[in-house]
mmCIF file of C-alpha atoms in Angstrom:
data_model
loop_
_atom_site.group_PDB
_atom_site.id
_atom_site.type_symbol
_atom_site.label_atom_id
_atom_site.label_comp_id
_atom_site.label_asym_id
_atom_site.label_seq_id
_atom_site.Cartn_x
_atom_site.Cartn_y
_atom_site.Cartn_z
ATOM 1 C CA UNK A 1 -0.014 0.003 0.012
ATOM 2 C CA UNK A 2 1.468 3.426 -0.944
ATOM 3 C CA UNK A 3 2.012 5.797 1.888
ATOM 4 C CA UNK A 4 2.378 9.520 1.430
ATOM 5 C CA UNK A 5 4.484 11.592 3.901
ATOM 6 C CA UNK A 6 4.444 15.413 4.394
ATOM 7 C CA UNK A 7 6.467 17.432 7.080
ATOM 8 C CA UNK A 8 5.843 20.841 8.395
ATOM 9 C CA UNK A 9 7.024 23.043 11.173
ATOM 10 C CA UNK A 10 4.334 24.959 13.023
ATOM 11 C CA UNK A 11 4.692 28.604 14.626
ATOM 12 C CA UNK A 12 8.282 29.092 13.213
ATOM 13 C CA UNK A 13 6.514 28.503 9.916
ATOM 14 C CA UNK A 14 9.663 26.681 8.374
ATOM 15 C CA UNK A 15 8.785 24.157 5.807
ATOM 16 C CA UNK A 16 10.871 21.134 6.661
ATOM 17 C CA UNK A 17 10.239 19.093 3.385
ATOM 18 C CA UNK A 18 8.677 20.028 0.001
ATOM 19 C CA UNK A 19 7.918 17.896 -3.080
ATOM 20 C CA UNK A 20 10.861 17.057 -5.206
ATOM 21 C CA UNK A 21 11.200 16.096 -8.856
ATOM 22 C CA UNK A 22 13.681 13.529 -9.981
ATOM 23 C CA UNK A 23 16.606 14.766 -11.842
ATOM 24 C CA UNK A 24 16.392 13.311 -15.436
ATOM 25 C CA UNK A 25 19.195 10.867 -15.939
ATOM 26 C CA UNK A 26 20.051 9.447 -19.408
ATOM 27 C CA UNK A 27 19.180 5.876 -19.802
ATOM 28 C CA UNK A 28 18.198 3.119 -22.244
ATOM 29 C CA UNK A 29 14.840 2.793 -24.119
ATOM 30 C CA UNK A 30 12.486 0.974 -21.571
ATOM 31 C CA UNK A 31 11.126 -0.969 -24.426
ATOM 32 C CA UNK A 32 14.449 -2.444 -25.240
ATOM 33 C CA UNK A 33 15.846 -2.925 -21.699
ATOM 34 C CA UNK A 34 16.416 -6.693 -21.252
ATOM 35 C CA UNK A 35 17.598 -9.148 -18.674
ATOM 36 C CA UNK A 36 20.921 -10.607 -19.042
ATOM 37 C CA UNK A 37 19.729 -13.376 -20.853
ATOM 38 C CA UNK A 38 17.809 -11.092 -23.316
ATOM 39 C CA UNK A 39 14.661 -13.172 -22.969
ATOM 40 C CA UNK A 40 12.317 -10.356 -21.949
ATOM 41 C CA UNK A 41 12.156 -6.747 -20.908
ATOM 42 C CA UNK A 42 13.040 -5.654 -17.456
ATOM 43 C CA UNK A 43 9.971 -4.312 -15.241
ATOM 44 C CA UNK A 44 9.768 -0.801 -13.984
ATOM 45 C CA UNK A 45 12.473 0.015 -11.290
ATOM 46 C CA UNK A 46 11.013 1.158 -8.024
ATOM 47 C CA UNK A 47 12.545 2.566 -4.762
ATOM 48 C CA UNK A 48 10.646 2.466 -1.504
ATOM 49 C CA UNK A 49 11.664 2.982 2.132
ATOM 50 C CA UNK A 50 9.956 1.771 5.388
ATOM 51 C CA UNK A 51 10.581 4.767 7.546
ATOM 52 C CA UNK A 52 10.511 8.102 5.650
ATOM 53 C CA UNK A 53 11.088 9.870 9.045
ATOM 54 C CA UNK A 54 14.079 9.048 11.134
ATOM 55 C CA UNK A 55 15.720 10.428 14.180
ATOM 56 C CA UNK A 56 19.139 11.796 13.422
ATOM 57 C CA UNK A 57 20.872 9.883 16.099
ATOM 58 C CA UNK A 58 23.105 7.465 14.207
ATOM 59 C CA UNK A 59 20.910 4.515 15.218
ATOM 60 C CA UNK A 60 17.579 4.958 13.831
ATOM 61 C CA UNK A 61 17.580 3.568 10.289
ATOM 62 C CA UNK A 62 15.492 3.849 6.975
ATOM 63 C CA UNK A 63 15.499 0.674 4.998
ATOM 64 C CA UNK A 64 15.078 0.714 1.313
ATOM 65 C CA UNK A 65 13.762 -2.008 -1.007
ATOM 66 C CA UNK A 66 14.489 -1.990 -4.620
ATOM 67 C CA UNK A 67 12.077 -3.683 -7.004
ATOM 68 C CA UNK A 68 12.295 -4.550 -10.748
ATOM 69 C CA UNK A 69 8.562 -5.135 -11.510
ATOM 70 C CA UNK A 70 7.474 -7.459 -8.805
ATOM 71 C CA UNK A 71 10.759 -8.933 -8.064
ATOM 72 C CA UNK A 72 13.106 -7.470 -5.169
ATOM 73 C CA UNK A 73 16.633 -6.914 -6.291
ATOM 74 C CA UNK A 74 19.483 -6.851 -3.700
ATOM 75 C CA UNK A 75 22.628 -7.258 -6.008
ATOM 76 C CA UNK A 76 23.834 -4.848 -8.632
ATOM 77 C CA UNK A 77 22.011 -1.866 -7.434
ATOM 78 C CA UNK A 78 23.900 1.491 -7.236
ATOM 79 C CA UNK A 79 22.562 4.165 -4.812
ATOM 80 C CA UNK A 80 22.842 7.915 -5.558
ATOM 81 C CA UNK A 81 22.198 11.080 -3.479
ATOM 82 C CA UNK A 82 20.114 13.929 -4.346
ATOM 83 C CA UNK A 83 23.136 15.583 -6.155
ATOM 84 C CA UNK A 84 23.486 12.426 -8.326
ATOM 85 C CA UNK A 85 26.700 11.280 -6.483
ATOM 86 C CA UNK A 86 27.129 7.511 -5.772
ATOM 87 C CA UNK A 87 26.729 6.566 -2.291
ATOM 88 C CA UNK A 88 27.216 3.186 -0.449
ATOM 89 C CA UNK A 89 24.420 2.098 1.911
ATOM 90 C CA UNK A 90 25.316 -0.977 3.976
ATOM 91 C CA UNK A 91 22.291 -3.519 3.809
ATOM 92 C CA UNK A 92 20.447 -0.890 2.098
ATOM 93 C CA UNK A 93 19.885 1.055 5.393
ATOM 94 C CA UNK A 94 20.417 4.868 5.868
ATOM 95 C CA UNK A 95 21.366 6.365 9.118
ATOM 96 C CA UNK A 96 22.716 9.845 9.997
ATOM 97 C CA UNK A 97 23.571 12.086 12.872
ATOM 98 C CA UNK A 98 22.773 15.497 11.221
ATOM 99 C CA UNK A 99 19.250 16.643 10.877
ATOM 100 C CA UNK A 100 17.844 17.426 7.366
ATOM 101 C CA UNK A 101 16.200 16.212 4.329
ATOM 102 C CA UNK A 102 17.985 13.531 2.332
ATOM 103 C CA UNK A 103 16.949 12.206 -1.147
ATOM 104 C CA UNK A 104 18.030 9.117 -3.024
ATOM 105 C CA UNK A 105 17.487 7.257 -6.249
ATOM 106 C CA UNK A 106 18.984 4.129 -7.676
ATOM 107 C CA UNK A 107 20.216 2.680 -10.776
ATOM 108 C CA UNK A 108 20.127 -1.038 -11.988
ATOM 109 C CA UNK A 109 21.356 -1.919 -15.246
ATOM 110 C CA UNK A 110 19.666 0.540 -17.763
ATOM 111 C CA UNK A 111 16.967 1.434 -15.314
ATOM 112 C CA UNK A 112 16.632 4.495 -13.168
ATOM 113 C CA UNK A 113 14.125 4.851 -10.207
ATOM 114 C CA UNK A 114 12.514 8.251 -9.229
ATOM 115 C CA UNK A 115 13.877 9.895 -6.012
ATOM 116 C CA UNK A 116 12.785 8.983 -2.453
ATOM 117 C CA UNK A 117 13.139 11.570 0.314
ATOM 118 C CA UNK A 118 14.022 10.816 4.022
ATOM 119 C CA UNK A 119 13.631 13.415 6.830
ATOM 120 C CA UNK A 120 16.056 13.100 9.687
ATOM 121 C CA UNK A 121 14.851 14.927 12.883
ATOM 122 C CA UNK A 122 16.726 16.118 15.708
ATOM 123 C CA UNK A 123 13.464 15.740 17.954
ATOM 124 C CA UNK A 124 11.829 12.283 18.801
ATOM 125 C CA UNK A 125 9.783 10.624 16.123
ATOM 126 C CA UNK A 126 6.156 9.669 17.008
ATOM 127 C CA UNK A 127 5.046 6.355 16.081
ATOM 128 C CA UNK A 128 1.235 5.702 14.950
ATOM 129 C CA UNK A 129 -0.334 2.538 16.387
ATOM 130 C CA UNK A 130 -0.591 -0.347 13.956
ATOM 131 C CA UNK A 131 -3.919 -0.223 12.081
ATOM 132 C CA UNK A 132 -6.134 -2.743 14.072
ATOM 133 C CA UNK A 133 -8.236 -3.436 10.871
ATOM 134 C CA UNK A 134 -6.051 -2.638 7.799
ATOM 135 C CA UNK A 135 -8.535 -4.141 5.425
ATOM 136 C CA UNK A 136 -11.533 -2.285 6.760
ATOM 137 C CA UNK A 137 -13.012 1.127 5.806
ATOM 138 C CA UNK A 138 -15.908 1.049 8.295
ATOM 139 C CA UNK A 139 -14.654 3.968 10.291
ATOM 140 C CA UNK A 140 -15.900 5.155 13.574
ATOM 141 C CA UNK A 141 -16.961 9.062 12.973
ATOM 142 C CA UNK A 142 -16.292 12.033 15.203
ATOM 143 C CA UNK A 143 -17.747 15.486 14.658
ATOM 144 C CA UNK A 144 -15.456 18.571 15.516
ATOM 145 C CA UNK A 145 -17.425 21.009 17.751
ATOM 146 C CA UNK A 146 -16.133 24.384 17.897
ATOM 147 C CA UNK A 147 -17.152 26.742 20.681
ATOM 148 C CA UNK A 148 -16.844 30.415 20.323
ATOM 149 C CA UNK A 149 -16.401 32.013 23.835
ATOM 150 C CA UNK A 150 -14.300 34.195 26.166
ATOM 151 C CA UNK A 151 -14.077 35.169 29.709
ATOM 152 C CA UNK A 152 -15.691 38.553 29.040
ATOM 153 C CA UNK A 153 -18.823 37.043 27.496
ATOM 154 C CA UNK A 154 -21.430 36.940 30.335
ATOM 155 C CA UNK A 155 -23.843 34.699 28.515
ATOM 156 C CA UNK A 156 -21.142 32.159 27.447
ATOM 157 C CA UNK A 157 -21.724 30.165 30.795
ATOM 158 C CA UNK A 158 -25.107 29.096 29.555
ATOM 159 C CA UNK A 159 -23.501 27.295 26.387
ATOM 160 C CA UNK A 160 -20.688 25.919 28.616
ATOM 161 C CA UNK A 161 -23.316 24.084 30.648
ATOM 162 C CA UNK A 162 -24.829 22.819 27.426
ATOM 163 C CA UNK A 163 -21.429 21.443 26.372
ATOM 164 C CA UNK A 164 -20.673 20.020 29.774
ATOM 165 C CA UNK A 165 -24.050 18.240 29.683
ATOM 166 C CA UNK A 166 -23.052 16.627 26.279
ATOM 167 C CA UNK A 167 -19.744 15.486 27.612
ATOM 168 C CA UNK A 168 -21.341 13.855 30.560
ATOM 169 C CA UNK A 169 -23.417 11.748 28.299
ATOM 170 C CA UNK A 170 -21.653 8.547 27.661
ATOM 171 C CA UNK A 171 -23.570 7.936 24.533
ATOM 172 C CA UNK A 172 -22.156 11.089 22.940
ATOM 173 C CA UNK A 173 -18.615 11.387 24.437
ATOM 174 C CA UNK A 174 -16.940 9.405 21.741
ATOM 175 C CA UNK A 175 -18.826 10.850 18.815
ATOM 176 C CA UNK A 176 -17.401 14.424 18.766
ATOM 177 C CA UNK A 177 -14.189 16.405 19.910
ATOM 178 C CA UNK A 178 -14.561 19.625 21.516
ATOM 179 C CA UNK A 179 -12.300 22.801 20.760
ATOM 180 C CA UNK A 180 -12.987 26.140 22.468
ATOM 181 C CA UNK A 181 -11.863 29.270 20.763
ATOM 182 C CA UNK A 182 -11.517 32.104 23.146
ATOM 183 C CA UNK A 183 -11.643 35.131 20.680
ATOM 184 C CA UNK A 184 -14.133 37.455 22.631
ATOM 185 C CA UNK A 185 -11.839 39.430 24.574
ATOM 186 C CA UNK A 186 -8.123 39.996 24.441
ATOM 187 C CA UNK A 187 -7.525 39.947 28.361
ATOM 188 C CA UNK A 188 -8.797 36.542 28.362
ATOM 189 C CA UNK A 189 -5.906 34.217 29.286
ATOM 190 C CA UNK A 190 -6.884 31.629 26.837
ATOM 191 C CA UNK A 191 -7.498 34.314 24.168
ATOM 192 C CA UNK A 192 -6.183 33.396 20.601
ATOM 193 C CA UNK A 193 -5.885 36.033 17.582
ATOM 194 C CA UNK A 194 -7.576 34.345 14.842
ATOM 195 C CA UNK A 195 -10.107 35.062 12.067
ATOM 196 C CA UNK A 196 -11.736 31.606 12.494
ATOM 197 C CA UNK A 197 -14.892 33.437 13.838
ATOM 198 C CA UNK A 198 -15.249 35.806 10.811
ATOM 199 C CA UNK A 199 -14.647 32.650 8.588
ATOM 200 C CA UNK A 200 -17.412 30.750 10.189
ATOM 201 C CA UNK A 201 -19.770 33.878 10.153
ATOM 202 C CA UNK A 202 -19.901 33.986 13.839
ATOM 203 C CA UNK A 203 -21.963 37.203 14.570
ATOM 204 C CA UNK A 204 -22.319 36.901 18.458
ATOM 205 C CA UNK A 205 -21.256 35.008 21.572
ATOM 206 C CA UNK A 206 -21.764 32.311 22.652
ATOM 207 C CA UNK A 207 -21.785 30.340 19.429
ATOM 208 C CA UNK A 208 -20.720 27.012 18.126
ATOM 209 C CA UNK A 209 -20.330 25.252 14.855
ATOM 210 C CA UNK A 210 -19.685 21.816 13.697
ATOM 211 C CA UNK A 211 -17.162 20.470 11.367
ATOM 212 C CA UNK A 212 -15.982 23.894 9.744
ATOM 213 C CA UNK A 213 -19.501 24.113 8.407
ATOM 214 C CA UNK A 214 -20.810 27.624 9.009
ATOM 215 C CA UNK A 215 -24.257 26.514 7.755
ATOM 216 C CA UNK A 216 -24.419 24.510 11.386
ATOM 217 C CA UNK A 217 -24.105 27.764 13.525
ATOM 218 C CA UNK A 218 -25.747 27.236 17.010
ATOM 219 C CA UNK A 219 -26.545 30.179 19.156
ATOM 220 C CA UNK A 220 -26.835 30.390 23.050
ATOM 221 C CA UNK A 221 -30.112 29.079 22.998
ATOM 222 C CA UNK A 222 -29.492 25.806 21.211
ATOM 223 C CA UNK A 223 -31.016 22.807 22.760
ATOM 224 C CA UNK A 224 -29.349 19.630 23.934
ATOM 225 C CA UNK A 225 -31.481 17.834 21.666
ATOM 226 C CA UNK A 226 -30.518 19.749 18.625
ATOM 227 C CA UNK A 227 -26.851 19.288 19.004
ATOM 228 C CA UNK A 228 -27.361 15.600 19.762
ATOM 229 C CA UNK A 229 -29.589 15.364 16.645
ATOM 230 C CA UNK A 230 -26.637 16.678 14.511
ATOM 231 C CA UNK A 231 -24.028 14.387 16.080
ATOM 232 C CA UNK A 232 -26.213 11.382 15.518
ATOM 233 C CA UNK A 233 -26.849 12.381 11.850
ATOM 234 C CA UNK A 234 -23.289 12.347 10.970
ATOM 235 C CA UNK A 235 -22.591 9.367 12.818
ATOM 236 C CA UNK A 236 -25.195 7.451 11.125
ATOM 237 C CA UNK A 237 -23.921 8.855 7.844
ATOM 238 C CA UNK A 238 -20.538 6.978 8.434
ATOM 239 C CA UNK A 239 -17.019 8.548 7.656
ATOM 240 C CA UNK A 240 -15.116 8.617 4.305
ATOM 241 C CA UNK A 241 -11.862 9.047 6.041
ATOM 242 C CA UNK A 242 -10.121 8.048 9.323
ATOM 243 C CA UNK A 243 -7.452 9.891 11.383
ATOM 244 C CA UNK A 244 -4.807 8.563 13.484
ATOM 245 C CA UNK A 245 -1.809 10.020 15.331
ATOM 246 C CA UNK A 246 0.934 10.214 17.997
ATOM 247 C CA UNK A 247 2.448 13.212 19.625
ATOM 248 C CA UNK A 248 5.609 13.554 21.883
ATOM 249 C CA UNK A 249 7.154 16.320 23.662
ATOM 250 C CA UNK A 250 10.845 16.700 23.021
ATOM 251 C CA UNK A 251 12.451 19.601 25.027
ATOM 252 C CA UNK A 252 10.496 22.758 23.943
ATOM 253 C CA UNK A 253 9.036 21.101 20.833
ATOM 254 C CA UNK A 254 5.637 19.017 20.412
ATOM 255 C CA UNK A 255 6.142 16.716 17.553
ATOM 256 C CA UNK A 256 2.929 15.343 15.866
ATOM 257 C CA UNK A 257 2.681 12.595 13.347
ATOM 258 C CA UNK A 258 -0.816 12.536 11.889
ATOM 259 C CA UNK A 259 -2.362 9.697 9.845
ATOM 260 C CA UNK A 260 -5.167 9.737 7.407
ATOM 261 C CA UNK A 261 -6.786 6.596 5.786
ATOM 262 C CA UNK A 262 -9.250 6.985 2.934
ATOM 263 C CA UNK A 263 -12.421 4.919 2.749
ATOM 264 C CA UNK A 264 -13.251 6.219 -0.598
ATOM 265 C CA UNK A 265 -11.087 7.583 -3.325
ATOM 266 C CA UNK A 266 -11.031 11.265 -3.246
ATOM 267 C CA UNK A 267 -9.654 14.650 -2.182
ATOM 268 C CA UNK A 268 -8.934 15.162 1.422
ATOM 269 C CA UNK A 269 -7.276 17.780 3.800
ATOM 270 C CA UNK A 270 -5.575 17.332 7.156
ATOM 271 C CA UNK A 271 -5.071 19.892 9.867
ATOM 272 C CA UNK A 272 -4.261 20.028 13.699
ATOM 273 C CA UNK A 273 -4.775 22.218 16.576
ATOM 274 C CA UNK A 274 -3.063 22.291 19.843
ATOM 275 C CA UNK A 275 -5.331 22.654 22.865
ATOM 276 C CA UNK A 276 -4.855 23.090 26.394
ATOM 277 C CA UNK A 277 -6.905 22.215 29.505
ATOM 278 C CA UNK A 278 -6.880 24.086 32.936
ATOM 279 C CA UNK A 279 -6.452 27.715 31.889
ATOM 280 C CA UNK A 280 -7.693 29.827 34.798
ATOM 281 C CA UNK A 281 -9.317 32.914 33.950
ATOM 282 C CA UNK A 282 -12.291 34.718 35.753
ATOM 283 C CA UNK A 283 -15.483 34.119 33.766
ATOM 284 C CA UNK A 284 -18.263 36.777 33.317
ATOM 285 C CA UNK A 285 -21.635 35.244 34.242
ATOM 286 C CA UNK A 286 -25.173 36.702 33.658
ATOM 287 C CA UNK A 287 -26.811 34.134 35.720
ATOM 288 C CA UNK A 288 -26.114 30.798 34.382
ATOM 289 C CA UNK A 289 -26.433 28.034 37.285
ATOM 290 C CA UNK A 290 -23.258 26.027 38.249
ATOM 291 C CA UNK A 291 -24.720 22.748 37.234
ATOM 292 C CA UNK A 292 -21.847 20.866 37.905
ATOM 293 C CA UNK A 293 -20.423 22.437 40.951
ATOM 294 C CA UNK A 294 -17.025 23.444 39.513
ATOM 295 C CA UNK A 295 -17.609 27.092 38.522
ATOM 296 C CA UNK A 296 -16.659 28.527 35.172
ATOM 297 C CA UNK A 297 -13.313 29.995 36.043
ATOM 298 C CA UNK A 298 -11.269 26.900 34.753
ATOM 299 C CA UNK A 299 -11.340 26.560 30.814
ATOM 300 C CA UNK A 300 -10.780 23.405 28.931
ATOM 301 C CA UNK A 301 -9.977 22.441 25.478
ATOM 302 C CA UNK A 302 -8.734 25.949 24.487
ATOM 303 C CA UNK A 303 -7.147 26.294 21.108
ATOM 304 C CA UNK A 304 -3.582 27.354 21.676
ATOM 305 C CA UNK A 305 -2.403 27.145 18.065
ATOM 306 C CA UNK A 306 -3.872 26.522 14.712
ATOM 307 C CA UNK A 307 -1.935 24.453 11.931
ATOM 308 C CA UNK A 308 -3.445 24.237 8.493
ATOM 309 C CA UNK A 309 -5.042 27.614 7.536
ATOM 310 C CA UNK A 310 -4.472 27.969 3.957
ATOM 311 C CA UNK A 311 -6.550 31.437 3.652
ATOM 312 C CA UNK A 312 -8.485 33.747 5.432
ATOM 313 C CA UNK A 313 -11.517 31.484 5.535
ATOM 314 C CA UNK A 314 -9.877 28.045 4.910
ATOM 315 C CA UNK A 315 -8.794 26.131 7.792
ATOM 316 C CA UNK A 316 -8.766 22.734 6.368
ATOM 317 C CA UNK A 317 -5.055 22.161 6.148
ATOM 318 C CA UNK A 318 -2.815 20.046 3.930
ATOM 319 C CA UNK A 319 -4.192 18.641 0.678
ATOM 320 C CA UNK A 320 -4.025 14.722 0.021
ATOM 321 C CA UNK A 321 -5.601 12.910 -3.193
ATOM 322 C CA UNK A 322 -5.935 9.259 -1.910
ATOM 323 C CA UNK A 323 -7.124 6.128 -3.392
ATOM 324 C CA UNK A 324 -9.541 3.706 -1.497
ATOM 325 C CA UNK A 325 -7.658 2.370 1.542
ATOM 326 C CA UNK A 326 -4.644 4.503 0.899
ATOM 327 C CA UNK A 327 -2.951 6.078 3.990
ATOM 328 C CA UNK A 328 -0.815 9.029 4.371
ATOM 329 C CA UNK A 329 1.361 10.464 7.096
ATOM 330 C CA UNK A 330 1.789 14.352 8.140
ATOM 331 C CA UNK A 331 4.565 15.397 10.584
ATOM 332 C CA UNK A 332 4.172 18.943 12.204
ATOM 333 C CA UNK A 333 6.593 20.333 14.913
ATOM 334 C CA UNK A 334 5.217 22.916 17.233
ATOM 335 C CA UNK A 335 7.666 25.143 19.141
ATOM 336 C CA UNK A 336 5.928 25.474 22.547
ATOM 337 C CA UNK A 337 5.907 28.835 24.301
ATOM 338 C CA UNK A 338 7.033 28.957 27.758
ATOM 339 C CA UNK A 339 3.549 29.528 29.155
ATOM 340 C CA UNK A 340 1.857 26.528 27.814
ATOM 341 C CA UNK A 341 1.630 24.055 30.285
ATOM 342 C CA UNK A 342 2.886 20.754 28.791
ATOM 343 C CA UNK A 343 0.799 18.188 30.729
ATOM 344 C CA UNK A 344 -2.384 19.880 29.824
ATOM 345 C CA UNK A 345 -1.767 19.839 26.061
ATOM 346 C CA UNK A 346 -3.570 17.748 23.601
ATOM 347 C CA UNK A 347 -3.873 17.825 19.900
ATOM 348 C CA UNK A 348 -6.948 17.442 17.857
ATOM 349 C CA UNK A 349 -6.258 16.206 14.339
ATOM 350 C CA UNK A 350 -9.113 16.490 11.789
ATOM 351 C CA UNK A 351 -9.660 15.393 8.198
ATOM 352 C CA UNK A 352 -11.792 17.105 5.722
ATOM 353 C CA UNK A 353 -13.568 15.527 2.681
ATOM 354 C CA UNK A 354 -14.497 17.430 -0.436
ATOM 355 C CA UNK A 355 -18.216 18.478 -0.432
ATOM 356 C CA UNK A 356 -18.951 20.092 -3.784
ATOM 357 C CA UNK A 357 -16.626 22.971 -3.716
ATOM 358 C CA UNK A 358 -15.964 23.048 -0.036
ATOM 359 C CA UNK A 359 -14.105 21.004 2.402
ATOM 360 C CA UNK A 360 -16.102 19.679 5.398
ATOM 361 C CA UNK A 361 -14.752 17.979 8.521
ATOM 362 C CA UNK A 362 -15.423 14.251 8.092
ATOM 363 C CA UNK A 363 -13.571 12.814 11.115
ATOM 364 C CA UNK A 364 -11.237 13.657 13.797
ATOM 365 C CA UNK A 365 -9.434 12.509 16.772
ATOM 366 C CA UNK A 366 -8.142 13.962 20.071
ATOM 367 C CA UNK A 367 -4.548 12.928 21.284
ATOM 368 C CA UNK A 368 -2.951 13.616 24.618
ATOM 369 C CA UNK A 369 0.711 14.556 24.556
ATOM 370 C CA UNK A 370 3.125 11.740 24.762
ATOM 371 C CA UNK A 371 0.166 9.494 23.713
ATOM 372 C CA UNK A 372 -1.378 8.229 20.440
ATOM 373 C CA UNK A 373 -4.455 7.045 18.928
ATOM 374 C CA UNK A 374 -5.017 4.233 16.324
ATOM 375 C CA UNK A 375 -7.495 4.337 13.414
ATOM 376 C CA UNK A 376 -11.006 3.787 15.038
ATOM 377 C CA UNK A 377 -13.684 1.373 13.460
ATOM 378 C CA UNK A 378 -17.348 0.933 14.182
ATOM 379 C CA UNK A 379 -16.869 -2.755 15.107
#
């Protein structure tokens, strides 16, 4: 199964890896390339690697496989680096102690492969759990609930109660992921400067939307039943795509590896938001009852950083074109400010599917730091 890999750095906005076009190398006419015996033409020469991202520690290794058609080749293969210089790789393994992006291609007889890139990272490399049902596409679906709030919003506690009641209902707790966008007032300790509210046509506080679909805007008077009905409707439709991931803290960096798996062939996008729990800020309250006895001054699931904004009104992230059952990986490295509380961080990763001319979130997963989440299935 083909696997696609993209690597990005967040906050510093440094792109760590980009697409690369192989350098043309003179070679024989494919129609005339033959085996040593001259009996039949050689097949296509392909180069693949088991781990396209490794740690630059001199021990982590990327192992190459060279194939001619359907046959693995281990003898008579010459490796070249991105500058077309010959290199020797013992047992077809690559290791390094220097972080960076490396590219390789191989020659075999009169055949030349395309280039393969490997990223060597100075930070730890997260590992996504093994797919528990690799042949299945009957995915469990979660909706993304985005709450627009702020400590200066006196009516916001009414919606906070609604969301807390939803979270306490075991029938729904695993059918959605909650992210709180504190965009109402700047003195709010969880405040984030973002045009997400305007992109979603938020005209007042409190409000919430689902799945980056501004047609689902719910205002402060939304009933519990209306929210549950929406979540149920999406869950029953099933998911076209699944999301998995792992994230680790390495020094002052949060390293995310996100996986996406297509249930149907199509165009998808993948994005990630860093969330933080336990942010303390005095909440204005115009009379909402404290239904859970915990007050309103501690704020959960607060968006700290948004990765995947493509334009002023597009927050859907990196594009992938996938066939049915195909998977892809995306790496993002977040530089963590000192005021983030590491143990309270988690990352929501969400995949959007094309719906007409728009992309709507089709599935998501919430991953605590130094933890992971596998692809999730209904059965």
